[in-house]
mmCIF file of C-alpha atoms and ligand atoms in Angstrom:
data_model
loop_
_atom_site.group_PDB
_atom_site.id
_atom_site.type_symbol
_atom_site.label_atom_id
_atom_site.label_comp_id
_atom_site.label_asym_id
_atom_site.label_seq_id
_atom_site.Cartn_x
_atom_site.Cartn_y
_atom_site.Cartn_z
ATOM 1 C CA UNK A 63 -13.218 -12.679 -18.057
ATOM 2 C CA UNK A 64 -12.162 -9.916 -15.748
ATOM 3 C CA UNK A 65 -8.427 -8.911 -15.557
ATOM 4 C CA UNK A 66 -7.301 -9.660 -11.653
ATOM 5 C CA UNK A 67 -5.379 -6.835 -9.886
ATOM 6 C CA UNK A 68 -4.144 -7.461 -6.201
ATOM 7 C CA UNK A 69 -2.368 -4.752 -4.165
ATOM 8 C CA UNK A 70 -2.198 -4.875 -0.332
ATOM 9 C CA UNK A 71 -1.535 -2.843 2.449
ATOM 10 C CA UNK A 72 0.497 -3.255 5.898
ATOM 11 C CA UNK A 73 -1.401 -2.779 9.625
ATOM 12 C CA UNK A 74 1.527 -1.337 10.831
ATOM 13 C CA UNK A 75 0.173 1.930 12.396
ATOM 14 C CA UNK A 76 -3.578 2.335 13.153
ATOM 15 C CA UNK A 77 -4.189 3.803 10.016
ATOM 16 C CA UNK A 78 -3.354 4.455 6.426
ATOM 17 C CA UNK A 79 -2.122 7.597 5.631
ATOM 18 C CA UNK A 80 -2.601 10.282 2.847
ATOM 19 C CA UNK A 81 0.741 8.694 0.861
ATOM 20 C CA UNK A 82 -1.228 5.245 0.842
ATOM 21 C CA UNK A 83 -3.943 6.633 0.081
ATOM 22 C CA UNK A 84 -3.037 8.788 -3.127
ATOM 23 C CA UNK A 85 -0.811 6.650 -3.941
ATOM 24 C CA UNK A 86 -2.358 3.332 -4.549
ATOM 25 C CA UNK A 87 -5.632 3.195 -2.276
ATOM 26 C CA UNK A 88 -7.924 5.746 -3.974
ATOM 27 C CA UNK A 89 -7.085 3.591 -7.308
ATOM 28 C CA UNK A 90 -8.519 -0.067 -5.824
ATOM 29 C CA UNK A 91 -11.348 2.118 -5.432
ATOM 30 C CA UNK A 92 -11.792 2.881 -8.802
ATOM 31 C CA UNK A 93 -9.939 -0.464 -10.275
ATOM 32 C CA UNK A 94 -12.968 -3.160 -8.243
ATOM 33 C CA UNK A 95 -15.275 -1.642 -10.616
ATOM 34 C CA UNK A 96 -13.732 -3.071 -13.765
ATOM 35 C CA UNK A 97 -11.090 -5.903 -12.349
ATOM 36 C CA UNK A 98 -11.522 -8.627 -10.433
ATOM 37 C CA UNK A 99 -9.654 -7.152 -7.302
ATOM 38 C CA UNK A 100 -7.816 -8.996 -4.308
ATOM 39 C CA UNK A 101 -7.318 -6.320 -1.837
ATOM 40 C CA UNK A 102 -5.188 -7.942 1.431
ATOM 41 C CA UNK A 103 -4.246 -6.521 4.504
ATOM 42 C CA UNK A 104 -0.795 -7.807 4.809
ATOM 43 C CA UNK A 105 0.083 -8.945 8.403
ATOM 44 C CA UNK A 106 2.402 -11.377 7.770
ATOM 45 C CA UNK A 107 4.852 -8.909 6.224
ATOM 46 C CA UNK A 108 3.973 -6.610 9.220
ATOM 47 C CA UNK A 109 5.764 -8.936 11.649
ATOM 48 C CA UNK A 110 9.061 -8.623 9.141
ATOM 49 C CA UNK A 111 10.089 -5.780 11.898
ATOM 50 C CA UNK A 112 8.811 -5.993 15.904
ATOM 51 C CA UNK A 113 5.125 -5.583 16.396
ATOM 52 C CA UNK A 114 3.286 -5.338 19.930
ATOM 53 C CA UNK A 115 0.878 -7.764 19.864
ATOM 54 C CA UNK A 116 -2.330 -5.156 20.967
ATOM 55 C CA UNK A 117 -1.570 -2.517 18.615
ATOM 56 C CA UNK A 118 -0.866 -5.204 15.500
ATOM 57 C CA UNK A 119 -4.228 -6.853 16.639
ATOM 58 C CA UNK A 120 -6.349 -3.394 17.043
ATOM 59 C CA UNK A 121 -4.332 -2.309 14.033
ATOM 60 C CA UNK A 122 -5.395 -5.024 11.200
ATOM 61 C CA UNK A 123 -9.326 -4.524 12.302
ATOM 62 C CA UNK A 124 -8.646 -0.503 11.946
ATOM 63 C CA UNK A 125 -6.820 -0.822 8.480
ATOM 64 C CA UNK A 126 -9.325 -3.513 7.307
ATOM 65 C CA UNK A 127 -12.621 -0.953 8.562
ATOM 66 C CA UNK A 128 -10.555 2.131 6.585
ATOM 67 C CA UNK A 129 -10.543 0.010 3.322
ATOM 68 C CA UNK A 130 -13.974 -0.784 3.943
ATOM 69 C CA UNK A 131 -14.684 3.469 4.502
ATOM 70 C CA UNK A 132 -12.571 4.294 1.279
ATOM 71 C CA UNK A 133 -15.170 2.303 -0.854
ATOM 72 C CA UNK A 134 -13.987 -0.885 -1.323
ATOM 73 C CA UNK A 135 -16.882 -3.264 -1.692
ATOM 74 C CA UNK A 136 -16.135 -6.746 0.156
ATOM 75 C CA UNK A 137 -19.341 -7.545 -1.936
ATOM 76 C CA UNK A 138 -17.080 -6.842 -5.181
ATOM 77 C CA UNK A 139 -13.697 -7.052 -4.152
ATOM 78 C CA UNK A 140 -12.013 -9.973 -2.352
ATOM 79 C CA UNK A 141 -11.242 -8.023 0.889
ATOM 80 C CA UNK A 142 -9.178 -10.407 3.206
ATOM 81 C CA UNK A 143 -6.145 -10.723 5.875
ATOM 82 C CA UNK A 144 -3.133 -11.809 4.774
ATOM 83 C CA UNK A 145 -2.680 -14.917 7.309
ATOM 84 C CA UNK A 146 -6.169 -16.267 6.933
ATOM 85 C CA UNK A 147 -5.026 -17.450 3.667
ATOM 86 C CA UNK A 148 -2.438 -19.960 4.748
ATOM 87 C CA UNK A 149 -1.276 -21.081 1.279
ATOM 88 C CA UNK A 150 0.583 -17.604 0.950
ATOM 89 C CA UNK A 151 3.012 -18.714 3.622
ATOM 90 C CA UNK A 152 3.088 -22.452 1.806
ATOM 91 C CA UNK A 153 3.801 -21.021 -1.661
ATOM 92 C CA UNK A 154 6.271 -18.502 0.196
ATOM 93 C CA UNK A 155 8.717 -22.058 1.146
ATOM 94 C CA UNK A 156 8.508 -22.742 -2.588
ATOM 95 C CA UNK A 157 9.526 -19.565 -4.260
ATOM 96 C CA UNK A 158 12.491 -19.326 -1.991
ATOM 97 C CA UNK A 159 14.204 -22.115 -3.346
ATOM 98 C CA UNK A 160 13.385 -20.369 -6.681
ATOM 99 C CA UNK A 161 14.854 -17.100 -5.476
ATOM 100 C CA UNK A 162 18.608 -15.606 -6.066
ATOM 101 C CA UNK A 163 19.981 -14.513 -3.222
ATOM 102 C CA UNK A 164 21.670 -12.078 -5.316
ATOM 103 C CA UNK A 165 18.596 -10.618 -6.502
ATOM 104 C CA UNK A 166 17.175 -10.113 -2.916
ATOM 105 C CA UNK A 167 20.286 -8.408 -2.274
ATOM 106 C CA UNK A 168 19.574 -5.901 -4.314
ATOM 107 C CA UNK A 169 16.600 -4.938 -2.903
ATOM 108 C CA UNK A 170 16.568 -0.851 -1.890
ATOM 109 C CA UNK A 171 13.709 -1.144 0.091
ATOM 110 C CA UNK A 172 15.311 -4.013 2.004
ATOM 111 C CA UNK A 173 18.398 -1.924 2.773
ATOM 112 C CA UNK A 174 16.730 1.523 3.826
ATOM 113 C CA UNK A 175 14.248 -1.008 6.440
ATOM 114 C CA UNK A 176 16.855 -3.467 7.904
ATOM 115 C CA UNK A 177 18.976 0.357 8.265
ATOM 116 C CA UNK A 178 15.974 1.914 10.845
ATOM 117 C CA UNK A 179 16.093 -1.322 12.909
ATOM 118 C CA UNK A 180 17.693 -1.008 15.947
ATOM 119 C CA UNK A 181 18.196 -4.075 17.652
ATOM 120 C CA UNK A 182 17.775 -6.979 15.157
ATOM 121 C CA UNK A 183 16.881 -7.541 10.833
ATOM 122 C CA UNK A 184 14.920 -10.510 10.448
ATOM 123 C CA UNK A 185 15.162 -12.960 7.882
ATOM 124 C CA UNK A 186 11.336 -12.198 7.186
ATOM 125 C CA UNK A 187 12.430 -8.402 6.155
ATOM 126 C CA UNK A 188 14.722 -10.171 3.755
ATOM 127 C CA UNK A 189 12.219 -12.614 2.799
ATOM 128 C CA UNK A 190 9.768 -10.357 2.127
ATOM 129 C CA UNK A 191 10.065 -9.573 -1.554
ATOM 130 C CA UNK A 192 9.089 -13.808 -2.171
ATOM 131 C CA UNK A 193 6.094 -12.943 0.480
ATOM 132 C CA UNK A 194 4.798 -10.466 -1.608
ATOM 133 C CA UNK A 195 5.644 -11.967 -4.965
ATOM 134 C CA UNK A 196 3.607 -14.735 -3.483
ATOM 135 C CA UNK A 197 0.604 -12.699 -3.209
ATOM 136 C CA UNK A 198 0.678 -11.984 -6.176
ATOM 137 C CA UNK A 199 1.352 -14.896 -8.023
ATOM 138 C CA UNK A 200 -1.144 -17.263 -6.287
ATOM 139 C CA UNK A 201 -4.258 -14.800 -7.908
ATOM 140 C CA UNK A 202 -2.903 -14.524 -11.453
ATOM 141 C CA UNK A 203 -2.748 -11.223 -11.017
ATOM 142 C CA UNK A 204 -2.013 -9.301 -14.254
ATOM 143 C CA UNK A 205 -1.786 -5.396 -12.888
ATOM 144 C CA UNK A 206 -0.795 -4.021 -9.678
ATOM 145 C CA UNK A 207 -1.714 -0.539 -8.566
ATOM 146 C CA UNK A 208 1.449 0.693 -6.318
ATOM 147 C CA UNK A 209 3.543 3.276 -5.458
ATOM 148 C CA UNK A 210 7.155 3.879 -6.872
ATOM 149 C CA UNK A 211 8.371 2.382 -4.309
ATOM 150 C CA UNK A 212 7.324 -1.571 -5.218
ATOM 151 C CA UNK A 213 8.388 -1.656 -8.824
ATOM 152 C CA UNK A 214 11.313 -3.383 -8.224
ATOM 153 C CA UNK A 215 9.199 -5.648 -6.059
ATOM 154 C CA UNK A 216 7.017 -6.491 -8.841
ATOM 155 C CA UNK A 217 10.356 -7.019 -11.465
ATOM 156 C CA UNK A 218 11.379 -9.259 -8.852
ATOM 157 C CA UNK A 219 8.182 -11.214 -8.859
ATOM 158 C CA UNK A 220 7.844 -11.313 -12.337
ATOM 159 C CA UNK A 221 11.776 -12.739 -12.601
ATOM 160 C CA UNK A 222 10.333 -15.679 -10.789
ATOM 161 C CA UNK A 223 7.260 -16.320 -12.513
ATOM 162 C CA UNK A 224 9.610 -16.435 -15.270
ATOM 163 C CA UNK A 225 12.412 -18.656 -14.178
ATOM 164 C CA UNK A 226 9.130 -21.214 -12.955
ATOM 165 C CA UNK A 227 7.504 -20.707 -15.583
ATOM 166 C CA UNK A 228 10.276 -21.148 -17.997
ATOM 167 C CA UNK A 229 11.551 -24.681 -15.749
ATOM 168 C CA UNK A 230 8.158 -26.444 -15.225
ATOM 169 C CA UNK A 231 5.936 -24.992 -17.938
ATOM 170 C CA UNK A 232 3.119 -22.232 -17.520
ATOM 171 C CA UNK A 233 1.968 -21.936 -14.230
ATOM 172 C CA UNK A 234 2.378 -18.180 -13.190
ATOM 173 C CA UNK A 235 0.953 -15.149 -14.920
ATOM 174 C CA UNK A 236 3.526 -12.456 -15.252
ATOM 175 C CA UNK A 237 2.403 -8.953 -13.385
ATOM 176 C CA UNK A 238 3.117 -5.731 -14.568
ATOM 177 C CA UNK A 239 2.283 -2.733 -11.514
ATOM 178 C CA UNK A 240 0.297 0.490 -12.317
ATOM 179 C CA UNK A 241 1.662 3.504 -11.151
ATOM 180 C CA UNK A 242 -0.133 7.254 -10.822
ATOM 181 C CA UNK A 243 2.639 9.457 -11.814
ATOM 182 C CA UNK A 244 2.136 12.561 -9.819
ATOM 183 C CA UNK A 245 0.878 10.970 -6.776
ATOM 184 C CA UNK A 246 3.619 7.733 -6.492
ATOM 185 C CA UNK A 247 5.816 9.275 -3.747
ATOM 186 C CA UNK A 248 4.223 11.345 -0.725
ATOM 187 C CA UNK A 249 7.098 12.685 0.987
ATOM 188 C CA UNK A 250 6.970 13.437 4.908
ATOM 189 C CA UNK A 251 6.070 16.810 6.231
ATOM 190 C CA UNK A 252 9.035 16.916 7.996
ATOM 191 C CA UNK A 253 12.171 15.842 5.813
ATOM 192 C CA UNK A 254 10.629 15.508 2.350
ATOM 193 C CA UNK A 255 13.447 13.829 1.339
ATOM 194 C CA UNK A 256 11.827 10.641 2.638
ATOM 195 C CA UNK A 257 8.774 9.495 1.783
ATOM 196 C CA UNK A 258 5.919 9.927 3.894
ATOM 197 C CA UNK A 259 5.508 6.414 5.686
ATOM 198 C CA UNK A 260 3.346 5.131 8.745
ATOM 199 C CA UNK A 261 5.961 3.686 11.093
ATOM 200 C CA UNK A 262 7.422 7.332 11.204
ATOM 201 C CA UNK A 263 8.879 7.901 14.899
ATOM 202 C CA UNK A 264 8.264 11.728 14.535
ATOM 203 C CA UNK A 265 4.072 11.562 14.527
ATOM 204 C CA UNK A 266 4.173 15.385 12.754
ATOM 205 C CA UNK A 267 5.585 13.735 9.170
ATOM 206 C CA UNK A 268 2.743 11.976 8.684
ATOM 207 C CA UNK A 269 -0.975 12.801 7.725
ATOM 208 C CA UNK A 270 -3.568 9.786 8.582
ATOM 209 C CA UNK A 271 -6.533 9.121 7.312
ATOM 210 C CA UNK A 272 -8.187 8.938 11.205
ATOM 211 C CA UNK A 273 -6.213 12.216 12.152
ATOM 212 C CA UNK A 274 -9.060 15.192 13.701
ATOM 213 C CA UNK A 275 -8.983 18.109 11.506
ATOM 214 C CA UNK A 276 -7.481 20.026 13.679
ATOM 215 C CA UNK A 277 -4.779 17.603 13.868
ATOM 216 C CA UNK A 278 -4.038 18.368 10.178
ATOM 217 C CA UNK A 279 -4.311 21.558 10.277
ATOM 218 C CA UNK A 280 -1.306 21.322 13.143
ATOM 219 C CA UNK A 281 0.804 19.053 10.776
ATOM 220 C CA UNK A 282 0.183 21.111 7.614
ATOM 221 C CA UNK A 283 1.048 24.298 8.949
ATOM 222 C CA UNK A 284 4.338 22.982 10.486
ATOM 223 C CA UNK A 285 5.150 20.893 7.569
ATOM 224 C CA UNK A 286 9.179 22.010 6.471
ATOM 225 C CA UNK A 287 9.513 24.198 3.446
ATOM 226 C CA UNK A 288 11.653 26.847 2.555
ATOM 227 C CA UNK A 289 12.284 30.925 3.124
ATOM 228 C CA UNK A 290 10.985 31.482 -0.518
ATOM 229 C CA UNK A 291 7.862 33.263 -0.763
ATOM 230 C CA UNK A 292 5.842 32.332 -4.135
ATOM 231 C CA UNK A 293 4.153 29.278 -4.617
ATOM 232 C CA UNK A 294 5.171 27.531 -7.635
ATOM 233 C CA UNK A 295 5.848 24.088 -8.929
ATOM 234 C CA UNK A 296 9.468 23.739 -8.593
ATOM 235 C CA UNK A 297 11.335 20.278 -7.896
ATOM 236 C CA UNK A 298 14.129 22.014 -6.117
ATOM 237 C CA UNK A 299 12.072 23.140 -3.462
ATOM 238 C CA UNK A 300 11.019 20.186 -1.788
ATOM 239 C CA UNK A 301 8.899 20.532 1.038
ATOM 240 C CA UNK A 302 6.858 23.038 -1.220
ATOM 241 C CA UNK A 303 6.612 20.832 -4.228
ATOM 242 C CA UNK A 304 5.489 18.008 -2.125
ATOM 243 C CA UNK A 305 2.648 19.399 -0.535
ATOM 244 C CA UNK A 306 1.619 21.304 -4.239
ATOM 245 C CA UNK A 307 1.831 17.645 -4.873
ATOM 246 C CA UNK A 308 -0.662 16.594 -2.697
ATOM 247 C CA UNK A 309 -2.613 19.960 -3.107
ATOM 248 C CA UNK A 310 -2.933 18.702 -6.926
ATOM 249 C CA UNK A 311 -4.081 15.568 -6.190
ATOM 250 C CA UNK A 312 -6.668 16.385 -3.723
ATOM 251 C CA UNK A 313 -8.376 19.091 -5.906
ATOM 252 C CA UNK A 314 -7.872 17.120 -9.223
ATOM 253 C CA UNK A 315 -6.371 21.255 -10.598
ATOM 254 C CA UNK A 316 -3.716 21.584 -12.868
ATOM 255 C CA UNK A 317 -0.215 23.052 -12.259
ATOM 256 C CA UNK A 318 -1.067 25.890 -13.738
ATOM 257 C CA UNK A 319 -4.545 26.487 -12.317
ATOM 258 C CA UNK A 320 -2.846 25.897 -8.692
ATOM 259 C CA UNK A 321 -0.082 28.423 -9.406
ATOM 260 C CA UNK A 322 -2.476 31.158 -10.733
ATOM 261 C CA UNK A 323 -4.798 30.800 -7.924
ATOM 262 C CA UNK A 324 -1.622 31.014 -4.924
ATOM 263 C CA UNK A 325 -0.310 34.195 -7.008
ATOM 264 C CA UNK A 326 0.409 36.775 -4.978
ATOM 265 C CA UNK A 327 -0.262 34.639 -2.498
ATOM 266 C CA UNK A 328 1.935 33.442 0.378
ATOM 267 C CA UNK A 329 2.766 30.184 2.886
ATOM 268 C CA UNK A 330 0.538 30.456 5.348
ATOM 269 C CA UNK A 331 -3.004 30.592 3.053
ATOM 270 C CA UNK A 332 -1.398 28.080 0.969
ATOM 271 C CA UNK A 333 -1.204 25.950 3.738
ATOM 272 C CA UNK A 334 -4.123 26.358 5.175
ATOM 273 C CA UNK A 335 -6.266 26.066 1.677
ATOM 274 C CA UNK A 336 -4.403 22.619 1.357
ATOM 275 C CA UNK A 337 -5.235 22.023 5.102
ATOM 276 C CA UNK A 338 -9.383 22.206 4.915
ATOM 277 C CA UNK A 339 -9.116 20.385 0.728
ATOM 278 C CA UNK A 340 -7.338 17.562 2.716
ATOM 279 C CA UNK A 341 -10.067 17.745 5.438
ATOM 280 C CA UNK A 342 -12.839 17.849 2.734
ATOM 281 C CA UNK A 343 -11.898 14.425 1.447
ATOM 282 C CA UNK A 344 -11.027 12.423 4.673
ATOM 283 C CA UNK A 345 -13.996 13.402 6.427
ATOM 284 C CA UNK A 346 -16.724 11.174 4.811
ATOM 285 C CA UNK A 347 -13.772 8.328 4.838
ATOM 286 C CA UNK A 348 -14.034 8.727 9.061
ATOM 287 C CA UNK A 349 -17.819 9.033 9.412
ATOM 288 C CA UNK A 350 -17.943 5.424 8.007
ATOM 289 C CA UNK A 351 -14.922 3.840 8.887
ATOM 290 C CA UNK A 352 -16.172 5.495 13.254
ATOM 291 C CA UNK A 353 -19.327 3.093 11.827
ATOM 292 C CA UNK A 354 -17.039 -0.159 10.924
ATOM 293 C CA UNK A 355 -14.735 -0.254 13.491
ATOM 294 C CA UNK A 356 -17.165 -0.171 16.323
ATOM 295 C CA UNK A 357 -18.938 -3.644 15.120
ATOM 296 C CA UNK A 358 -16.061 -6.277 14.881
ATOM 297 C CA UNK A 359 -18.912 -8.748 14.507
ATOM 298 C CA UNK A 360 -19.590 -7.711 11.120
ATOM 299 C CA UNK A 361 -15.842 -7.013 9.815
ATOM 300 C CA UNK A 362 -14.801 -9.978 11.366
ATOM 301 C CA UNK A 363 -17.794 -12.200 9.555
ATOM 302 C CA UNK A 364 -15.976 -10.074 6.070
ATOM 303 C CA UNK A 365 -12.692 -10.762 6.828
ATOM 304 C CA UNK A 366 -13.776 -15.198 6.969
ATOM 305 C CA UNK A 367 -15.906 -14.831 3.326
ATOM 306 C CA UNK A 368 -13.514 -13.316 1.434
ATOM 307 C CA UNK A 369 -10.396 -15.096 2.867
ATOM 308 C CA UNK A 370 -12.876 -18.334 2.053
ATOM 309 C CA UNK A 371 -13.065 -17.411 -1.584
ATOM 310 C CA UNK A 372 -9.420 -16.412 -1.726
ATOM 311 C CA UNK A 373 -8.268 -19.609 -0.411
ATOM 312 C CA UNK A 374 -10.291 -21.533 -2.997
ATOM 313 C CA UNK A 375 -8.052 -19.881 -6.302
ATOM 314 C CA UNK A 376 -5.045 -19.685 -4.175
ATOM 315 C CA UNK A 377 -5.161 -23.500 -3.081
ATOM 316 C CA UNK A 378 -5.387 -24.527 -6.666
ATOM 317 C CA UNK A 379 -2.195 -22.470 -8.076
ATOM 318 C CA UNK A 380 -0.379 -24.246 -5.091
ATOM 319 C CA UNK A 381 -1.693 -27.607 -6.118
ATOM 320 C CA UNK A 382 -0.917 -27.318 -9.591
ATOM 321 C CA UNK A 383 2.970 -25.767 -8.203
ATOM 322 C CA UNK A 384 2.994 -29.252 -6.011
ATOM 323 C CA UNK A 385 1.998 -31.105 -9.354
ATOM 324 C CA UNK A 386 4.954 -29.557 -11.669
ATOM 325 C CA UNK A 387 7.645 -30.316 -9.078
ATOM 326 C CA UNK A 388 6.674 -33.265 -8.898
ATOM 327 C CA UNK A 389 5.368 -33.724 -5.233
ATOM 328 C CA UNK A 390 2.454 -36.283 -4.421
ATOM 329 C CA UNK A 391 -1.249 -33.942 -3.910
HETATM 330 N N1 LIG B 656 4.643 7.878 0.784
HETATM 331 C C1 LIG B 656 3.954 7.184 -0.102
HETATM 332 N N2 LIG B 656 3.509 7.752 -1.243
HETATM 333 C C2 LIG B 656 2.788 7.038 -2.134
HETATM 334 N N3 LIG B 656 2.459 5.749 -1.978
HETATM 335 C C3 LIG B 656 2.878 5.134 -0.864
HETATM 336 N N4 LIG B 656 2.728 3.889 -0.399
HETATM 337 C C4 LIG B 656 3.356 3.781 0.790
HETATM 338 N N5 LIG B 656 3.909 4.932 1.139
HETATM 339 C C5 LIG B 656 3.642 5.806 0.132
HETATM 340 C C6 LIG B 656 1.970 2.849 -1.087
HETATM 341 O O1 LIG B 656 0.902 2.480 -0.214
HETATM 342 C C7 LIG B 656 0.622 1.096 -0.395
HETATM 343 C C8 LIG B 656 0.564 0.410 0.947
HETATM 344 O O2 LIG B 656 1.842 0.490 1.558
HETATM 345 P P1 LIG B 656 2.294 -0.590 2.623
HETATM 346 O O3 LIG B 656 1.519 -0.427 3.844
HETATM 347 O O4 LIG B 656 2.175 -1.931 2.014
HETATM 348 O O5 LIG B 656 3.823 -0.453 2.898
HETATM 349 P P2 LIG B 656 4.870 0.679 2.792
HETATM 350 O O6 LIG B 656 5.115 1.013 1.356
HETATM 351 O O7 LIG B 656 6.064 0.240 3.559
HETATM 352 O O8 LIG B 656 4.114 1.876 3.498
HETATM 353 P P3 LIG B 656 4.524 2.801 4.682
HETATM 354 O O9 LIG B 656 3.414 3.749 4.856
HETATM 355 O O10 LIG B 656 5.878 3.383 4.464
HETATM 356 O O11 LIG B 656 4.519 1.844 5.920
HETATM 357 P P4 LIG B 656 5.689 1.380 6.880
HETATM 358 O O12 LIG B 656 6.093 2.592 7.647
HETATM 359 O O13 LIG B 656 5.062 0.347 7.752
HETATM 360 O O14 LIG B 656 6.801 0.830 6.047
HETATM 361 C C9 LIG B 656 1.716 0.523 -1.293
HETATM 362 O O15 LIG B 656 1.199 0.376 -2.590
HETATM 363 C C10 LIG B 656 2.787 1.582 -1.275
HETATM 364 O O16 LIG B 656 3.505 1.640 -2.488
#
């Protein structure tokens, strides 16, 4: 038997970007080949903050034809939209009531989101840690490739698997996430103290996966670093060591290869070097996903089999949830 992994992504821009993709996407690539993966494009925790109902709509067929242009195999991988699997919203009513609010108190990512909104925070934004818990727990999923930023996501879920678990007998397999070191935290091009995220207002911070390559050439070249002049791996310097960062894992060089090779060397071919690498490996990703995205037919007819087979495991963990508590199935 396979080990399951599940990780999923949010249609909350019209396309991942390089942070996603470094990050965690370029790993389901890899992982579908020896896991049984569940790959899901999250729109229910999309509408946790306001979404306009074109660009969420245009924006879960673009993320879902950008998975598909990455390499993930719907053939392989279970492939499927979050809300076309109703039982994650059913399972979602249950784990509240077996949910602190303490512990979703102390969520970080919970207070730097509900911080950027402007007019209202929705219970869903709170909520969302049990949504995605959820996901998780209704595959037996035993490892989840993420970025830094959802370990305490995936402590959280695996607290209450636990406290279930530990009240009603085995039902949940505990999770434990995967991280790539190096690559965990993209930071934006603009104020690398944050991390590089889709729903950025300022469109320059951000590298996606659809931009033109003269598009990242733009961003690269005006991405914020510092009046220093050599190029070196330093953590102080932060615009600088995040795009080395990125630089590194785009070329698959070592720290010291990448410093010896920029010796001498200053900014501006820096920049540009990590410009046309970056360009290099997003341009096959956009000759397929221009294919996908112009025949909804097909991803559409993708999106129903694998949400099919999804439903099947995830209805029977929800049964068998129904059964402990005691509830007539
Ligand atoms: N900057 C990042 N560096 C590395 N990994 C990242 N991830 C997100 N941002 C970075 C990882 O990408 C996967 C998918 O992320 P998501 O869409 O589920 O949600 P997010 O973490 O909230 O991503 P964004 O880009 O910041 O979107 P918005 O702006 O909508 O909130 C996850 O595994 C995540 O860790």
């Amino acid at each position: 038997m396979k080990k399951v992994i599940f990780s999923g992504i949010q249609p909350s821009a019209q396309s991942p970007h390089i942070g996603n993709y470094l990050g965690a996407l370029r790993q389901w690539v890899e992982l579908q080949k020896n896991y049984q993966a569940y790959y899901c494009v999250v729109d229910l925790h999309a509408i946790t903050v306001p979404q306009e109902k074109k660009k969420l709509n245009d924006s879960i067929y673009a993320t879902y034809a950008m998975l598909l242009a990455i390499g993930i195999d719907p053939n392989m991988s279970n492939i499927f939209v979050q809300s076309h699997v109703r039982q994650h919203t059913e399972l979602t009513w249950i784990l509240n009531c077996f949910t602190h609010l303490g512990e979703l108190n102390r969520m970080t990512q919970f207070k730097e989101k509900s911080a950027k909104q402007t007019k209202i925070v929705s219970a869903g934004l709170y909520d969302y840690p049990v949504l995605m818990a959820v996901d998780i727990l209704l595959y037996h999923t035993n490892i989840i490739p993420v970025g830094e930023d959802q370990v305490q996501h995936i402590e959280l879920t695996r607290d209450i698997a636990d406290r279930f678990n530990n009240a009603y007998g085995e039902v949940f397999t505990l999770p434990t996430a995967r991280i790539v070191k190096e690559t965990a935290r993209i930071m934006s091009l603009s104020d690398p103290k944050n991390k590089m995220s889709k729903s950025d207002a300022n469109l320059n911070a951000t590298v996606f996966l659809t931009d033109k390559p003269d598009v990242i050439r733009k961003k690269i070249m005006s991405a914020v670093t510092d009046s220093k002049k050599s190029i070196e791996f330093d953590k102080k310097r932060l615009g600088l060591y995040n795009l080395l960062g990125i630089y590194k894992a785009v070329t698959g060089e070592s720290e010291k290869e990448i410093e010896n090779h920029f010796s001498g060397k200053g900014y501006k071919e820096f920049k540009s070097e990590l410009a046309e690498a970056l360009i290099e490996i997003i341009k096959p990703m956009q000759q397929k996903y221009t294919t996908y995205i112009a025949d909804k037919t097909t991803l559409e007819i993708y999106m129903r089999q694998n949400a099919h087979k999804a439903a099947i495991v995830a209805e029977q963990t929800v049964r068998r949830v129904k059964e402990k508590l005691g509830f007539i199935i």
